[in-house]
Amino acid sequence: MAEQLSDRGKRILEAVIEDYIATAEPVGSRTVTRSHALALSPATVRNVMSELEEMGFLISPHTSSGRIPTDKAYRLYVNSILEVKHIARDNREEIQRRCRLAGKDLAQVLQETSRLLSSTSSYMGVVMAPRPAANVFRQIEFVKLAGRRILAIMVSQNGTVQNRLIQTEEEIPPEDLVRMANYLNELLEGLTIAQVRERLLEEMQSEKVRYDSMMSRALCLSEQTISTEGPELFLEGQANILDQPEFADAAKMRDVFRAFEKKSTLLDLLDRSMHADGVQIFIGSESHLLNMEGMSLITSTYMTGKDTVGVLGVIGPTRMGYGRVIPIVDYTAKLISRLLEAD
Amino acid sequence: MAEQLSDRGKRILEAVIEDYIATAEPVGSRTVTRSHALALSPATVRNVMSELEEMGFLISPHTSSGRIPTDKAYRLYVNSILEVKHIARDNREEIQRRCRLAGKDLAQVLQETSRLLSSTSSYMGVVMAPRPAANVFRQIEFVKLAGRRILAIMVSQNGTVQNRLIQTEEEIPPEDLVRMANYLNELLEGLTIAQVRERLLEEMQSEKVRYDSMMSRALCLSEQTISTEGPELFLEGQANILDQPEFADAAKMRDVFRAFEKKSTLLDLLDRSMHADGVQIFIGSESHLLNMEGMSLITSTYMTGKDTVGVLGVIGPTRMGYGRVIPIVDYTAKLISRLLEAD
DNA sequence: CGTTAGCACTCGGGTTTTTTGAGTGCTAAT
DNA sequence: ATTAGCACTCAAAAAACCCGAGTGCTAACG
């Protein structure tokens, strides 16, 4: 019962998994013997598969049909059976080619990266942008537009730009805007956005500001500028998973799309995977954060310079070509890191 | 044969359309007599419906079943039968509520608007952002980041911000960046982006610049900043249409998603509808631009001040609650216009 | 003992057949 | 002009049926 997994068991499990990945059909003993050149008869394979089922690696959808791998099987597979291939040459080339045409702003780059992940993997690409709160303040600027509207622009060290349209009560002369910006730039230099927020609050309390209407107005404006929102998420290629046979059923399709519509749960998951460097793999409902039965997530962190700032990855069916996708995610993360690296 | 559509015919057609909109099922003569209090027997209705079929307003999927409206019928319906209701109170309230929490940047506002359209209509929301080329240049700015990277930020009159990360060959001292920005701001003041591009080219040819390396570098940088891309498109709530029974079939679903994946055709269509003010309605394959069999598009233009700058709308099945959706689109467009209005 | 051939059995999925009922067109009566 | 009546149609749902891949088990075999 609590038997150890034999070497032969492993090989057969591998065969089942790979067949299932390829066909999305429950795989039977005969198929295994045919496709993978094991010198074994179907009967023997049946016995082994039966054991594997007892151990919880396989289940059969119903009595008389082949078996399909469980999440536990996939876990074992990616951990100790699968050897990760080197990235396929044409994948590598495409990634390089598409990364080259950068020169856009950060958001565009990340979105493009997400598309890239999606199209090279043929699943869904996902990129979590650097979380604003960790950015380091670089500069703030106010641009006067028509009427009483001004545009506040805040730039971070890493090139992120946040901007806000602000409708002011009364008109503010341009000189004042400049002075306000100078004041704030000095005040906030080198702080992270999180710290900026604190500092603003402190400053608003302080005596000397209390009675300087311009300063207090400046603080007020800048506070409005700072985003309180979580990091952005770029999710591309949703249509790709429509081709997966497991979602052929319309109801399942709907569920999947609904699930990804509110991105918060996914964000949680990605956020969590930021704390461990390198490639990580979430299989099926292991991470019961998302109701991802039948879905897996492969992520890798990316960085600017030395700091891990974000996560990117691929979401696909549990039945996914891990050997092919893992290197893609890995490589893309490294390339993005290189791209963002200050040199 | 080329009979005129009688008044009674109209009423019955209306009944059929409205029933079909409500149920998505072919509607038969009996249903019509029951749901809409016409003092007519099924047999009479049958006769009329038969005429309507001859005139091309109805077709029956097969001999022995109810009839469904053709695109021609919908066209007639929206043109001369339907009286557009006033916007539903709760819709209006939701729209107002959600527009209030603005203060984001333009892109965010528009995206939120698209979501809003989607959720109030329960179809898909679409918003085409102002086309960059028509914007009026306001200000350019260079922010030096770590290393040789600089961030170029261009602001338009209407509050649009474009920014680019630029990797320079050699380090540029901050003073130079400021001078470059000043030079450009003077040079480009008040021009549209399209004009800006021309001006930049002219200027690059001009004698006095040719030998001033700083100026030419400035021109070079600013050229990189200007987006050559078309206007952005915000398409939200795709999952909504999954609930529509006509897309219950997985293959159709896929087609729809595929169709919307490349947004260019949709952009064309929206662009076209920008040239006519007010609410416009595209039914089914009338606009054979998009392969929108079974889909309709309701748009309205929105403006900043006096200039029409963009289009927003709702995409749904042809079988859509026009009476309900048209006011939503209309009202939203007006509200956005008000929001963007310089006052 | 591990492996394999043989065999009875299961059961989901595809195919065909049947049934059902909403809906039609036509005709005759009002 | 309208309507009741009626025979007819036909898609969709239900039922009946078949098929075969796959299983578990047992017994034979090296």
XYZ file of C-alpha atoms (C1' of nucleotides) in Angstrom:
746
model
C 0.000 0.000 0.000
C 2.533 2.514 1.164
C 4.808 1.046 -1.410
C 7.721 2.933 -2.759
C 7.536 4.032 -6.334
C 9.720 1.673 -8.340
C 11.864 2.808 -11.164
C 9.636 1.016 -13.603
C 6.661 2.677 -12.023
C 8.230 6.016 -12.682
C 8.848 5.239 -16.286
C 5.306 4.120 -16.809
C 3.912 7.102 -15.004
C 6.003 9.291 -17.205
C 4.651 7.566 -20.255
C 1.082 8.020 -19.120
C 1.609 11.661 -18.361
C 3.270 12.372 -21.631
C 0.649 10.563 -23.581
C -2.052 12.376 -21.758
C -0.387 15.686 -22.374
C -0.238 14.873 -26.026
C -3.742 13.579 -26.526
C -5.921 14.795 -23.653
C -7.530 11.356 -23.680
C -7.438 8.880 -20.840
C -4.577 6.533 -21.639
C -4.853 2.784 -21.425
C -2.306 0.077 -20.953
C -2.032 -0.817 -24.581
C -1.342 2.739 -25.666
C 1.488 2.945 -23.204
C 3.205 -0.135 -24.507
C 2.859 1.020 -28.041
C 3.993 4.575 -27.903
C 6.848 4.217 -25.466
C 9.122 1.364 -26.268
C 8.895 -0.441 -22.973
C 9.528 -4.139 -23.276
C 6.405 -4.988 -21.386
C 3.048 -6.425 -22.187
C -0.147 -4.516 -21.682
C -1.074 -6.832 -18.852
C 2.009 -5.972 -16.869
C 1.497 -2.306 -17.482
C -2.033 -2.736 -16.237
C -0.762 -4.138 -12.984
C 1.629 -1.286 -12.511
C -0.968 1.262 -13.417
C -3.259 -0.301 -10.904
C -0.616 0.233 -8.253
C -0.093 3.786 -9.398
C -3.770 4.334 -8.988
C -3.651 3.031 -5.440
C -0.806 5.373 -4.694
C -2.860 8.261 -5.886
C -0.988 9.104 -9.048
C -3.658 8.082 -11.457
C -7.390 7.942 -11.512
C -9.770 6.507 -14.026
C -12.736 8.619 -14.963
C -14.868 5.487 -14.971
C -14.395 1.780 -14.678
C -13.656 0.819 -18.169
C -11.428 3.418 -19.554
C -7.868 4.562 -19.453
C -6.415 6.551 -16.616
C -5.408 10.135 -16.280
C -2.735 11.683 -14.069
C -3.650 13.395 -10.824
C -2.173 16.651 -9.633
C 0.083 14.599 -7.417
C 1.419 12.864 -10.502
C 2.156 16.131 -12.236
C 3.920 17.331 -9.147
C 6.155 14.273 -9.091
C 6.663 14.645 -12.789
C 7.926 18.187 -12.728
C 9.922 17.628 -9.575
C 11.805 14.466 -10.289
C 11.007 12.957 -13.627
C 10.972 15.712 -16.145
C 14.281 16.961 -17.276
C 13.900 20.453 -18.487
C 15.000 20.822 -22.033
C 17.027 23.660 -23.275
C 14.839 26.276 -24.810
C 13.825 25.489 -28.349
C 15.834 27.456 -30.827
C 12.918 28.998 -32.662
C 11.320 30.024 -29.411
C 14.494 31.701 -28.379
C 14.748 33.479 -31.653
C 11.217 34.719 -31.543
C 11.611 35.986 -28.033
C 14.741 37.863 -28.926
C 13.232 39.268 -32.043
C 10.177 40.599 -30.309
C 11.975 41.969 -27.326
C 14.228 43.957 -29.545
C 11.589 46.302 -30.766
C 11.263 47.879 -27.373
C 11.654 51.596 -26.805
C 8.082 51.770 -25.667
C 7.078 52.669 -22.195
C 7.191 50.134 -19.450
C 3.555 49.176 -19.589
C 3.764 48.515 -23.278
C 6.868 46.449 -22.880
C 5.237 44.316 -20.242
C 2.087 43.882 -22.239
C 4.087 42.881 -25.234
C 5.965 40.435 -23.066
C 2.710 38.936 -21.970
C 1.663 38.500 -25.578
C 4.997 37.000 -26.313
C 4.673 34.463 -23.529
C 1.254 33.631 -24.752
C 2.176 33.107 -28.339
C 5.369 31.167 -27.775
C 3.798 28.895 -25.213
C 0.427 28.826 -26.943
C -1.186 29.196 -23.559
C -1.903 32.380 -21.614
C 0.809 34.839 -20.799
C 0.765 36.782 -17.585
C 2.987 39.576 -16.354
C 2.711 41.362 -13.066
C 4.137 44.835 -13.229
C 6.418 46.094 -10.498
C 4.357 47.074 -7.529
C 4.174 50.831 -7.342
C 4.680 50.959 -3.606
C 8.194 49.609 -3.903
C 9.277 52.063 -6.556
C 11.642 54.803 -5.681
C 10.459 58.329 -6.193
C 12.339 60.248 -8.802
C 10.457 63.353 -9.720
C 7.066 64.977 -9.739
C 5.816 67.542 -12.175
C 2.659 69.528 -12.728
C 1.523 70.492 -16.177
C -1.174 73.057 -16.563
C -3.839 72.167 -19.042
C -6.797 74.160 -20.221
C -9.045 75.578 -17.569
C -8.548 74.548 -13.983
C -7.229 71.180 -14.870
C -3.698 70.209 -14.161
C -1.877 67.033 -14.940
C 0.345 65.608 -12.253
C 3.114 63.324 -13.403
C 5.192 61.241 -11.087
C 8.240 59.399 -12.310
C 10.000 56.592 -10.493
C 13.631 55.600 -10.680
C 12.778 52.583 -12.750
C 10.954 54.574 -15.367
C 7.407 53.997 -14.243
C 5.186 56.946 -14.821
C 2.001 57.669 -12.974
C -0.142 60.511 -14.027
C -3.382 62.016 -12.867
C -5.771 64.578 -14.108
C -6.636 66.864 -11.267
C -9.433 69.364 -11.259
C -8.534 72.190 -8.933
C -10.922 74.460 -7.074
C -9.286 77.606 -8.245
C -6.753 78.426 -10.865
C -3.143 78.010 -9.866
C -0.585 80.173 -11.596
C 2.173 78.329 -13.457
C 4.942 79.748 -11.281
C 3.275 78.276 -8.272
C 3.100 74.908 -9.940
C 6.806 74.999 -10.560
C 7.556 76.027 -7.008
C 5.300 73.342 -5.667
C 7.018 70.741 -7.777
C 10.444 71.894 -6.609
C 9.382 71.785 -3.031
C 8.023 68.281 -3.380
C 10.950 66.976 -5.350
C 13.274 68.062 -2.628
C 11.062 66.690 0.078
C 10.561 63.288 -1.414
C 13.851 62.544 -3.065
C 15.007 58.965 -2.819
C 12.028 57.656 -0.906
C 9.994 54.665 -1.913
C 6.408 55.367 -2.740
C 5.349 53.781 0.506
C 7.656 56.114 2.370
C 6.466 59.011 0.292
C 2.995 58.454 1.563
C 4.135 58.526 5.169
C 6.259 61.563 4.650
C 3.379 63.420 3.094
C 1.224 62.742 6.100
C 3.918 63.808 8.511
C 4.528 66.942 6.586
C 0.925 67.864 6.511
C 0.878 67.863 10.258
C 3.958 69.941 10.638
C 3.672 73.491 11.925
C 5.507 75.308 9.230
C 3.325 73.850 6.526
C 0.050 74.376 8.301
C 0.162 78.071 7.598
C 1.658 78.003 4.160
C -1.238 77.520 1.857
C 0.871 76.830 -1.164
C 2.784 74.080 0.505
C -0.256 72.456 1.900
C -1.883 72.601 -1.457
C 1.152 70.989 -2.982
C 0.986 68.183 -0.498
C -2.636 67.753 -1.244
C -2.044 67.501 -4.943
C 0.756 65.043 -4.645
C -1.264 62.876 -2.408
C -3.867 62.636 -5.085
C -1.233 61.660 -7.548
C -0.002 58.619 -5.759
C -1.728 55.523 -6.835
C -3.239 53.489 -4.104
C -3.772 50.628 -6.424
C -2.071 47.343 -6.614
C 0.285 46.485 -9.384
C -1.034 46.050 -12.856
C -1.534 42.697 -14.421
C -1.164 41.891 -18.087
C -3.035 38.811 -19.096
C -2.891 37.951 -22.746
C -3.871 35.191 -25.085
C -6.964 34.026 -23.326
C -8.257 32.813 -26.632
C -5.448 30.302 -26.735
C -6.860 28.129 -24.066
C -10.089 27.879 -25.973
C -8.336 25.426 -28.193
C -7.617 23.112 -25.328
C -9.981 20.183 -25.535
C -10.669 20.226 -21.814
C -12.490 23.470 -22.299
C -14.477 22.383 -25.296
C -17.512 22.465 -23.102
C -19.071 25.895 -23.078
C -19.788 25.961 -19.381
C -16.152 25.335 -18.476
C -15.082 28.029 -20.847
C -17.320 30.479 -19.129
C -15.997 29.558 -15.750
C -12.450 30.095 -16.818
C -13.167 33.485 -18.271
C -15.159 34.513 -15.288
C -12.360 33.415 -13.015
C -9.855 35.601 -14.774
C -12.110 38.562 -14.966
C -11.431 39.621 -11.473
C -7.738 39.512 -11.307
C -7.319 39.882 -7.605
C -6.940 36.228 -6.750
C -4.418 35.726 -9.459
C -2.551 38.733 -8.194
C -2.365 37.195 -4.759
C -0.894 34.076 -6.158
C 1.679 35.909 -8.222
C 2.523 38.085 -5.328
C 3.221 35.066 -3.255
C 5.513 33.624 -5.859
C 7.544 36.793 -5.835
C 9.159 35.834 -2.588
C 10.983 32.905 -4.095
C 13.357 33.498 -6.925
C 13.489 31.447 -10.050
C 10.936 29.313 -11.757
C 8.011 28.118 -9.730
C 5.217 25.812 -10.680
C 1.724 25.697 -9.287
C -0.256 22.681 -10.279
C -3.997 22.445 -10.361
C -5.738 23.180 -7.137
C -2.550 22.982 -5.097
C -2.860 26.670 -4.738
C -6.460 26.767 -3.731
C -6.332 30.490 -4.122
C -7.579 30.406 -7.609
C -10.216 27.906 -8.446
C -7.835 26.489 -10.906
C -8.926 22.931 -11.204
C -7.271 21.759 -14.310
C -5.007 24.756 -14.627
C -1.348 25.184 -13.878
C 0.797 28.225 -13.506
C 4.485 28.506 -14.232
C 6.144 31.666 -13.005
C 9.490 33.264 -12.754
C 10.542 36.460 -11.080
C 12.234 39.214 -12.963
C 14.334 42.021 -11.680
C 15.789 45.384 -12.415
C 19.393 45.275 -11.425
C 19.519 43.392 -8.156
C 15.957 43.808 -6.987
C 13.248 41.367 -7.727
C 10.423 43.554 -8.900
C 7.859 41.437 -10.645
C 6.648 38.077 -11.781
C 5.789 36.730 -15.155
C 4.625 33.393 -16.365
C 2.312 31.173 -18.271
C -1.065 29.799 -17.351
C -2.217 26.691 -19.093
C -4.076 23.511 -18.506
C -2.559 21.148 -15.977
C -2.016 19.001 -18.990
C 0.632 21.357 -20.270
C 3.910 20.884 -22.053
C 6.026 21.615 -19.007
C 9.248 20.605 -20.656
C 8.661 23.120 -23.364
C 7.127 25.948 -21.380
C 9.433 26.070 -18.388
C 12.443 27.150 -20.427
C 10.342 29.723 -22.213
C 9.300 31.332 -18.957
C 12.783 31.140 -17.597
C 14.373 32.621 -20.644
C 11.852 35.389 -20.992
C 12.264 36.398 -17.375
C 15.994 36.624 -17.807
C 15.686 38.623 -20.972
C 13.293 41.081 -19.405
C 15.589 41.442 -16.463
C 18.416 42.210 -18.800
C 16.268 44.708 -20.637
C 15.314 46.516 -17.478
C 18.773 46.420 -16.058
C 20.303 49.794 -15.535
C 23.627 49.691 -17.281
C -45.152 41.016 -53.317
C -43.680 44.489 -53.072
C -46.417 45.257 -50.659
C -46.161 48.081 -48.246
C -45.709 47.229 -44.621
C -49.075 47.727 -42.952
C -49.431 49.152 -39.522
C -50.566 45.836 -38.198
C -47.569 44.245 -39.828
C -45.334 46.604 -37.956
C -46.921 45.796 -34.669
C -46.545 42.108 -35.218
C -42.990 42.452 -36.368
C -42.272 44.434 -33.269
C -43.802 41.696 -31.171
C -41.725 39.039 -32.852
C -38.539 40.997 -32.440
C -39.158 41.742 -28.831
C -40.046 38.193 -28.060
C -36.999 36.966 -29.826
C -34.832 39.430 -27.969
C -36.256 38.177 -24.729
C -36.048 34.468 -25.361
C -33.568 33.829 -28.165
C -35.983 31.204 -29.442
C -37.755 31.271 -32.781
C -41.158 32.727 -32.058
C -44.362 31.278 -33.371
C -47.745 32.722 -34.032
C -49.281 31.550 -30.798
C -46.579 33.082 -28.663
C -47.128 36.413 -30.326
C -50.835 36.448 -29.593
C -50.253 35.477 -26.020
C -47.486 37.784 -24.940
C -48.598 40.931 -26.736
C -52.228 41.691 -26.288
C -53.187 41.862 -29.928
C -56.811 41.038 -30.512
C -55.945 38.542 -33.165
C -55.989 34.823 -33.490
C -52.866 32.780 -34.147
C -54.106 32.010 -37.635
C -54.258 35.652 -38.602
C -50.883 36.297 -37.159
C -49.606 33.402 -39.159
C -50.815 35.000 -42.348
C -49.148 38.261 -41.505
C -45.944 36.586 -40.495
C -45.959 34.756 -43.753
C -46.117 38.089 -45.555
C -43.361 39.450 -43.398
C -41.255 36.494 -44.383
C -41.856 37.204 -48.036
C -40.802 40.778 -47.511
C -37.558 39.608 -45.993
C -38.123 40.612 -42.418
C -38.377 37.159 -41.007
C -36.961 33.795 -41.769
C -37.732 30.439 -40.296
C -34.808 28.223 -39.458
C -36.797 25.266 -40.744
C -40.254 24.563 -41.987
C -42.025 23.814 -38.802
C -40.804 26.254 -36.346
C -41.226 29.847 -35.358
C -39.519 32.654 -37.154
C -36.631 34.880 -36.276
C -35.968 38.450 -37.349
C -33.498 39.213 -40.104
C -30.977 42.020 -39.993
C -33.360 43.969 -42.169
C -36.008 43.610 -39.497
C -33.698 44.880 -36.800
C -32.810 47.798 -38.997
C -36.437 48.729 -39.438
C -36.996 48.173 -35.776
C -34.336 50.557 -34.573
C -35.083 53.083 -37.261
C -38.797 53.432 -37.079
C -40.461 51.193 -34.581
C -38.444 51.352 -31.437
C -38.931 54.367 -29.344
C -35.861 54.866 -27.271
C -36.674 54.904 -23.645
C -35.238 57.310 -21.238
C -32.280 55.833 -19.497
C -33.218 53.572 -16.639
C -32.770 55.273 -13.338
C -30.500 52.683 -11.777
C -28.316 52.637 -14.847
C -27.972 56.356 -14.662
C -27.111 56.201 -11.041
C -24.508 53.551 -11.512
C -22.904 55.430 -14.333
C -22.728 58.592 -12.303
C -21.408 56.791 -9.285
C -18.636 55.107 -11.156
C -17.631 58.103 -13.151
C -17.260 60.091 -10.027
C -14.293 58.194 -8.717
C -12.162 59.457 -11.534
C -8.982 61.392 -10.925
C -7.072 58.670 -12.649
C -5.185 59.181 -15.826
C -6.978 59.196 -19.119
C -6.262 55.597 -20.011
C -7.632 54.438 -16.723
C -10.718 56.547 -17.089
C -11.407 55.132 -20.504
C -10.820 51.601 -19.408
C -13.122 52.102 -16.497
C -15.676 53.539 -18.854
C -15.434 50.467 -20.993
C -16.034 48.299 -17.942
C -18.908 50.474 -17.021
C -20.505 50.128 -20.424
C -20.028 46.448 -20.235
C -21.540 45.987 -16.833
C -24.511 48.274 -17.266
C -25.397 46.873 -20.656
C -24.343 43.345 -19.748
C -22.721 43.085 -23.129
C -19.244 44.168 -24.168
C -18.023 47.677 -23.648
C -15.689 49.311 -26.103
C -13.934 52.644 -25.985
C -11.613 54.044 -28.579
C -9.179 56.496 -27.108
C -8.503 59.779 -28.823
C -6.176 59.229 -31.705
C -2.774 60.485 -30.736
C -2.135 62.149 -34.058
C -4.929 64.640 -33.475
C -3.789 65.651 -30.022
C -2.257 69.014 -29.520
C 1.233 69.112 -28.190
C 1.592 70.672 -24.805
C 4.960 69.898 -23.340
C 7.875 67.529 -23.502
C 10.189 66.620 -20.699
C 13.222 64.448 -20.196
C 13.894 62.745 -16.899
C 17.244 61.210 -16.300
C 17.165 57.775 -14.781
C 19.962 55.532 -13.637
C 22.739 54.906 -16.133
C 22.288 56.115 -19.658
C 18.573 55.722 -19.639
C 16.327 58.679 -19.901
C 12.596 58.858 -19.789
C 10.906 61.096 -22.306
C 7.447 62.319 -21.397
C 5.165 64.078 -23.776
C 1.975 65.700 -22.605
C -0.910 66.744 -24.812
C -3.416 69.494 -24.223
C -6.067 66.991 -23.408
C -4.037 65.330 -20.703
C -2.766 62.357 -22.638
C 0.677 61.313 -21.626
C 3.069 59.357 -23.748
C 6.316 58.198 -22.308
C 9.280 56.278 -23.568
C 12.322 54.761 -22.090
C 15.288 55.742 -24.193
C 18.705 54.228 -23.972
C 21.240 56.812 -25.087
C 24.617 56.155 -26.589
C 26.416 58.399 -24.211
C 25.514 60.100 -21.011
C 23.763 63.427 -21.349
C 24.181 65.932 -18.558
C 20.954 67.071 -16.862
C 21.409 70.707 -17.889
C 21.453 69.631 -21.475
C 18.267 67.700 -21.020
C 16.595 70.792 -19.674
C 17.826 72.926 -22.524
C 16.735 70.368 -25.041
C 13.300 70.247 -23.526
C 13.036 74.037 -23.593
C 14.090 74.180 -27.177
C 11.568 71.575 -28.196
C 8.751 73.043 -26.175
C 9.200 76.319 -27.931
C 9.527 74.727 -31.312
C 6.466 72.541 -31.055
C 4.051 74.629 -29.105
C 0.462 74.392 -30.203
C 1.002 71.901 -32.992
C -0.915 68.702 -33.385
C 1.118 65.555 -33.103
C 0.841 65.047 -36.815
C 2.232 68.517 -37.377
C 4.866 67.916 -34.775
C 6.173 65.059 -36.830
C 6.432 67.211 -39.925
C 8.044 70.031 -38.065
C 10.634 67.719 -36.622
C 11.594 66.508 -40.051
C 11.808 70.035 -41.442
C 13.882 71.137 -38.540
C 16.272 68.270 -38.895
C 17.032 69.407 -42.416
C 17.537 73.004 -41.464
C 20.992 74.501 -41.610
C 21.249 75.945 -38.191
C 20.422 72.643 -36.563
C 22.674 70.521 -38.697
C 25.719 71.776 -36.885
C 24.343 71.986 -33.421
C 24.745 68.538 -32.010
C 22.608 69.214 -28.992
C 19.679 70.374 -31.015
C 19.892 67.530 -33.427
C 20.093 65.106 -30.601
C 17.043 66.704 -29.073
C 15.118 66.261 -32.283
C 16.228 62.713 -32.471
C 15.015 61.981 -28.965
C 11.688 63.611 -29.449
C 11.114 61.713 -32.620
C 11.535 58.513 -30.718
C 9.000 59.685 -28.204
C 6.168 60.179 -30.572
C 4.023 57.196 -30.883
C 3.434 55.975 -34.369
C 0.685 53.724 -33.209
C -2.994 53.961 -33.736
C -5.347 54.866 -30.970
C -5.837 52.485 -28.126
C -8.887 50.371 -27.781
C -10.439 49.292 -24.531
C -12.572 46.238 -24.875
C -14.065 44.943 -21.682
C -16.543 42.393 -20.503
C -15.943 39.771 -23.109
C -17.091 37.190 -20.645
C -20.520 38.750 -20.705
C -21.375 37.553 -24.125
C -20.589 34.042 -23.077
C -23.913 34.036 -21.326
C -25.742 34.722 -24.532
C -27.406 31.538 -25.659
C -26.385 32.043 -29.256
C -22.825 31.440 -28.232
C -23.501 28.394 -26.125
C -21.733 26.398 -28.740
C -18.019 26.247 -28.064
C -16.964 26.733 -31.645
C -18.892 29.970 -31.984
C -17.397 31.212 -28.768
C -13.956 30.604 -30.088
C -14.694 32.443 -33.276
C -15.902 35.472 -31.412
C -12.872 35.621 -29.216
C -10.553 35.092 -32.103
C -12.291 37.867 -33.998
C -11.749 40.339 -31.218
C -8.197 39.359 -30.629
C -6.880 41.418 -33.427
C -8.506 44.694 -32.879
C -7.670 46.317 -36.150
C -10.921 45.600 -37.949
C -12.935 46.830 -35.046
C -10.820 49.936 -34.980
C -11.632 50.592 -38.615
C -15.286 50.365 -37.920
C -15.122 52.654 -34.921
C -12.998 55.062 -36.815
C -15.593 55.238 -39.495
C -18.335 55.958 -37.027
C -16.362 58.860 -35.698
C -17.295 60.952 -38.673
C -20.946 61.049 -37.753
C -21.943 62.512 -34.467
C -24.405 60.970 -32.102
C -25.549 57.435 -31.654
C -25.005 55.038 -34.495
C -26.060 51.470 -34.852
C -24.446 48.739 -36.906
C -26.480 45.631 -37.250
C -25.159 42.209 -38.006
C -23.176 41.914 -41.150
C -24.321 45.288 -42.455
C -20.819 46.405 -41.807
C -19.057 43.566 -43.446
C -15.868 44.887 -42.019
C -16.025 42.707 -39.029
C -17.289 39.221 -39.490
C -20.019 40.088 -37.110
C -22.752 37.782 -38.099
C -25.080 37.881 -35.200
C -23.412 40.851 -33.563
C -24.444 44.460 -33.376
C -22.565 47.543 -32.408
C -23.988 50.686 -30.885
C -21.665 53.637 -30.789
C -21.611 57.241 -29.868
C -18.901 59.811 -30.283
C -17.526 61.715 -27.362
C -15.687 64.938 -27.313
C -13.455 67.218 -25.344
C -14.910 70.670 -25.589
C -16.010 71.091 -29.175
C -13.897 68.456 -30.839
C -15.074 64.950 -31.409
C -12.150 62.895 -30.258
C -13.276 59.351 -29.782
C -15.953 56.741 -29.939
C -17.413 54.461 -27.351
C -20.102 51.882 -27.465
C -21.452 48.485 -26.787
C -21.077 45.287 -28.739
C -23.682 42.653 -28.245
C -25.642 40.057 -30.101
C -27.922 41.341 -32.835
C -30.611 40.153 -30.529
C -29.835 42.930 -28.108
C -31.966 45.112 -25.885
C -31.656 48.168 -28.091
C -34.192 50.155 -26.158
C -32.213 49.700 -23.026
C -28.703 49.937 -24.398
C -29.001 52.931 -26.687
C -29.691 55.351 -23.843
C -26.844 53.856 -21.867
C -24.394 54.488 -24.665
C -25.770 57.920 -25.266
C -25.699 58.938 -21.654
C -22.238 57.579 -21.050
C -20.850 59.402 -24.049
C -22.313 62.639 -22.813
C -20.992 62.119 -19.349
C -17.519 61.357 -20.581
C -17.637 64.421 -22.766
C -18.592 66.480 -19.765
C -15.802 64.905 -17.760
C -13.224 65.682 -20.391
C -14.543 69.105 -21.054
C -12.193 71.887 -20.194
C -14.108 74.212 -17.909
C 8.281 -14.832 -8.630
C 7.532 -11.733 -12.097
C 5.379 -11.760 -16.520
C 1.977 -12.742 -19.830
C -2.027 -14.680 -22.461
C -6.809 -15.310 -22.201
C -11.364 -14.136 -21.048
C -15.514 -12.342 -19.041
C -17.274 -8.012 -17.879
C -18.084 -2.843 -17.763
C -19.641 1.143 -19.423
C -19.117 5.619 -21.962
C -20.011 7.184 -26.373
C -21.782 6.891 -30.872
C -25.613 5.526 -33.919
C -30.180 4.563 -35.039
C -35.082 4.611 -33.968
C -39.054 6.486 -31.789
C -41.706 9.818 -29.743
C -43.192 14.243 -28.954
C -45.005 18.697 -29.672
C -44.645 23.268 -31.305
C -45.555 25.257 -35.388
C -47.056 25.689 -40.235
C -50.109 26.059 -44.475
C -54.396 25.347 -46.284
C -59.351 25.041 -46.444
C -63.782 25.851 -45.070
C -66.883 28.161 -42.013
C -68.256 32.562 -39.785
C -61.366 39.829 -43.357
C -60.945 36.578 -39.643
C -60.801 32.277 -37.479
C -61.392 27.326 -36.266
C -60.010 22.919 -37.721
C -56.908 19.651 -39.433
C -53.303 17.206 -41.742
C -48.523 17.621 -42.107
C -43.526 18.692 -40.988
C -39.499 18.390 -38.664
C -36.040 19.464 -34.977
C -35.047 18.055 -30.713
C -35.466 14.923 -26.864
C -35.771 10.174 -25.295
C -35.085 5.460 -25.763
C -32.956 1.516 -27.556
C -29.007 -0.405 -29.286
C -24.402 -1.524 -30.490
C -19.556 -1.219 -30.228
C -15.068 -1.587 -28.560
C -11.412 0.150 -25.696
C -10.163 -0.944 -21.416
C -10.246 -3.364 -16.990
C -9.556 -7.060 -13.346
C -8.788 -11.597 -12.609
C -7.062 -16.188 -13.205
C -4.146 -19.461 -14.861
C -0.171 -20.724 -17.429
C 4.694 -20.012 -18.285
C 9.803 -19.256 -18.140
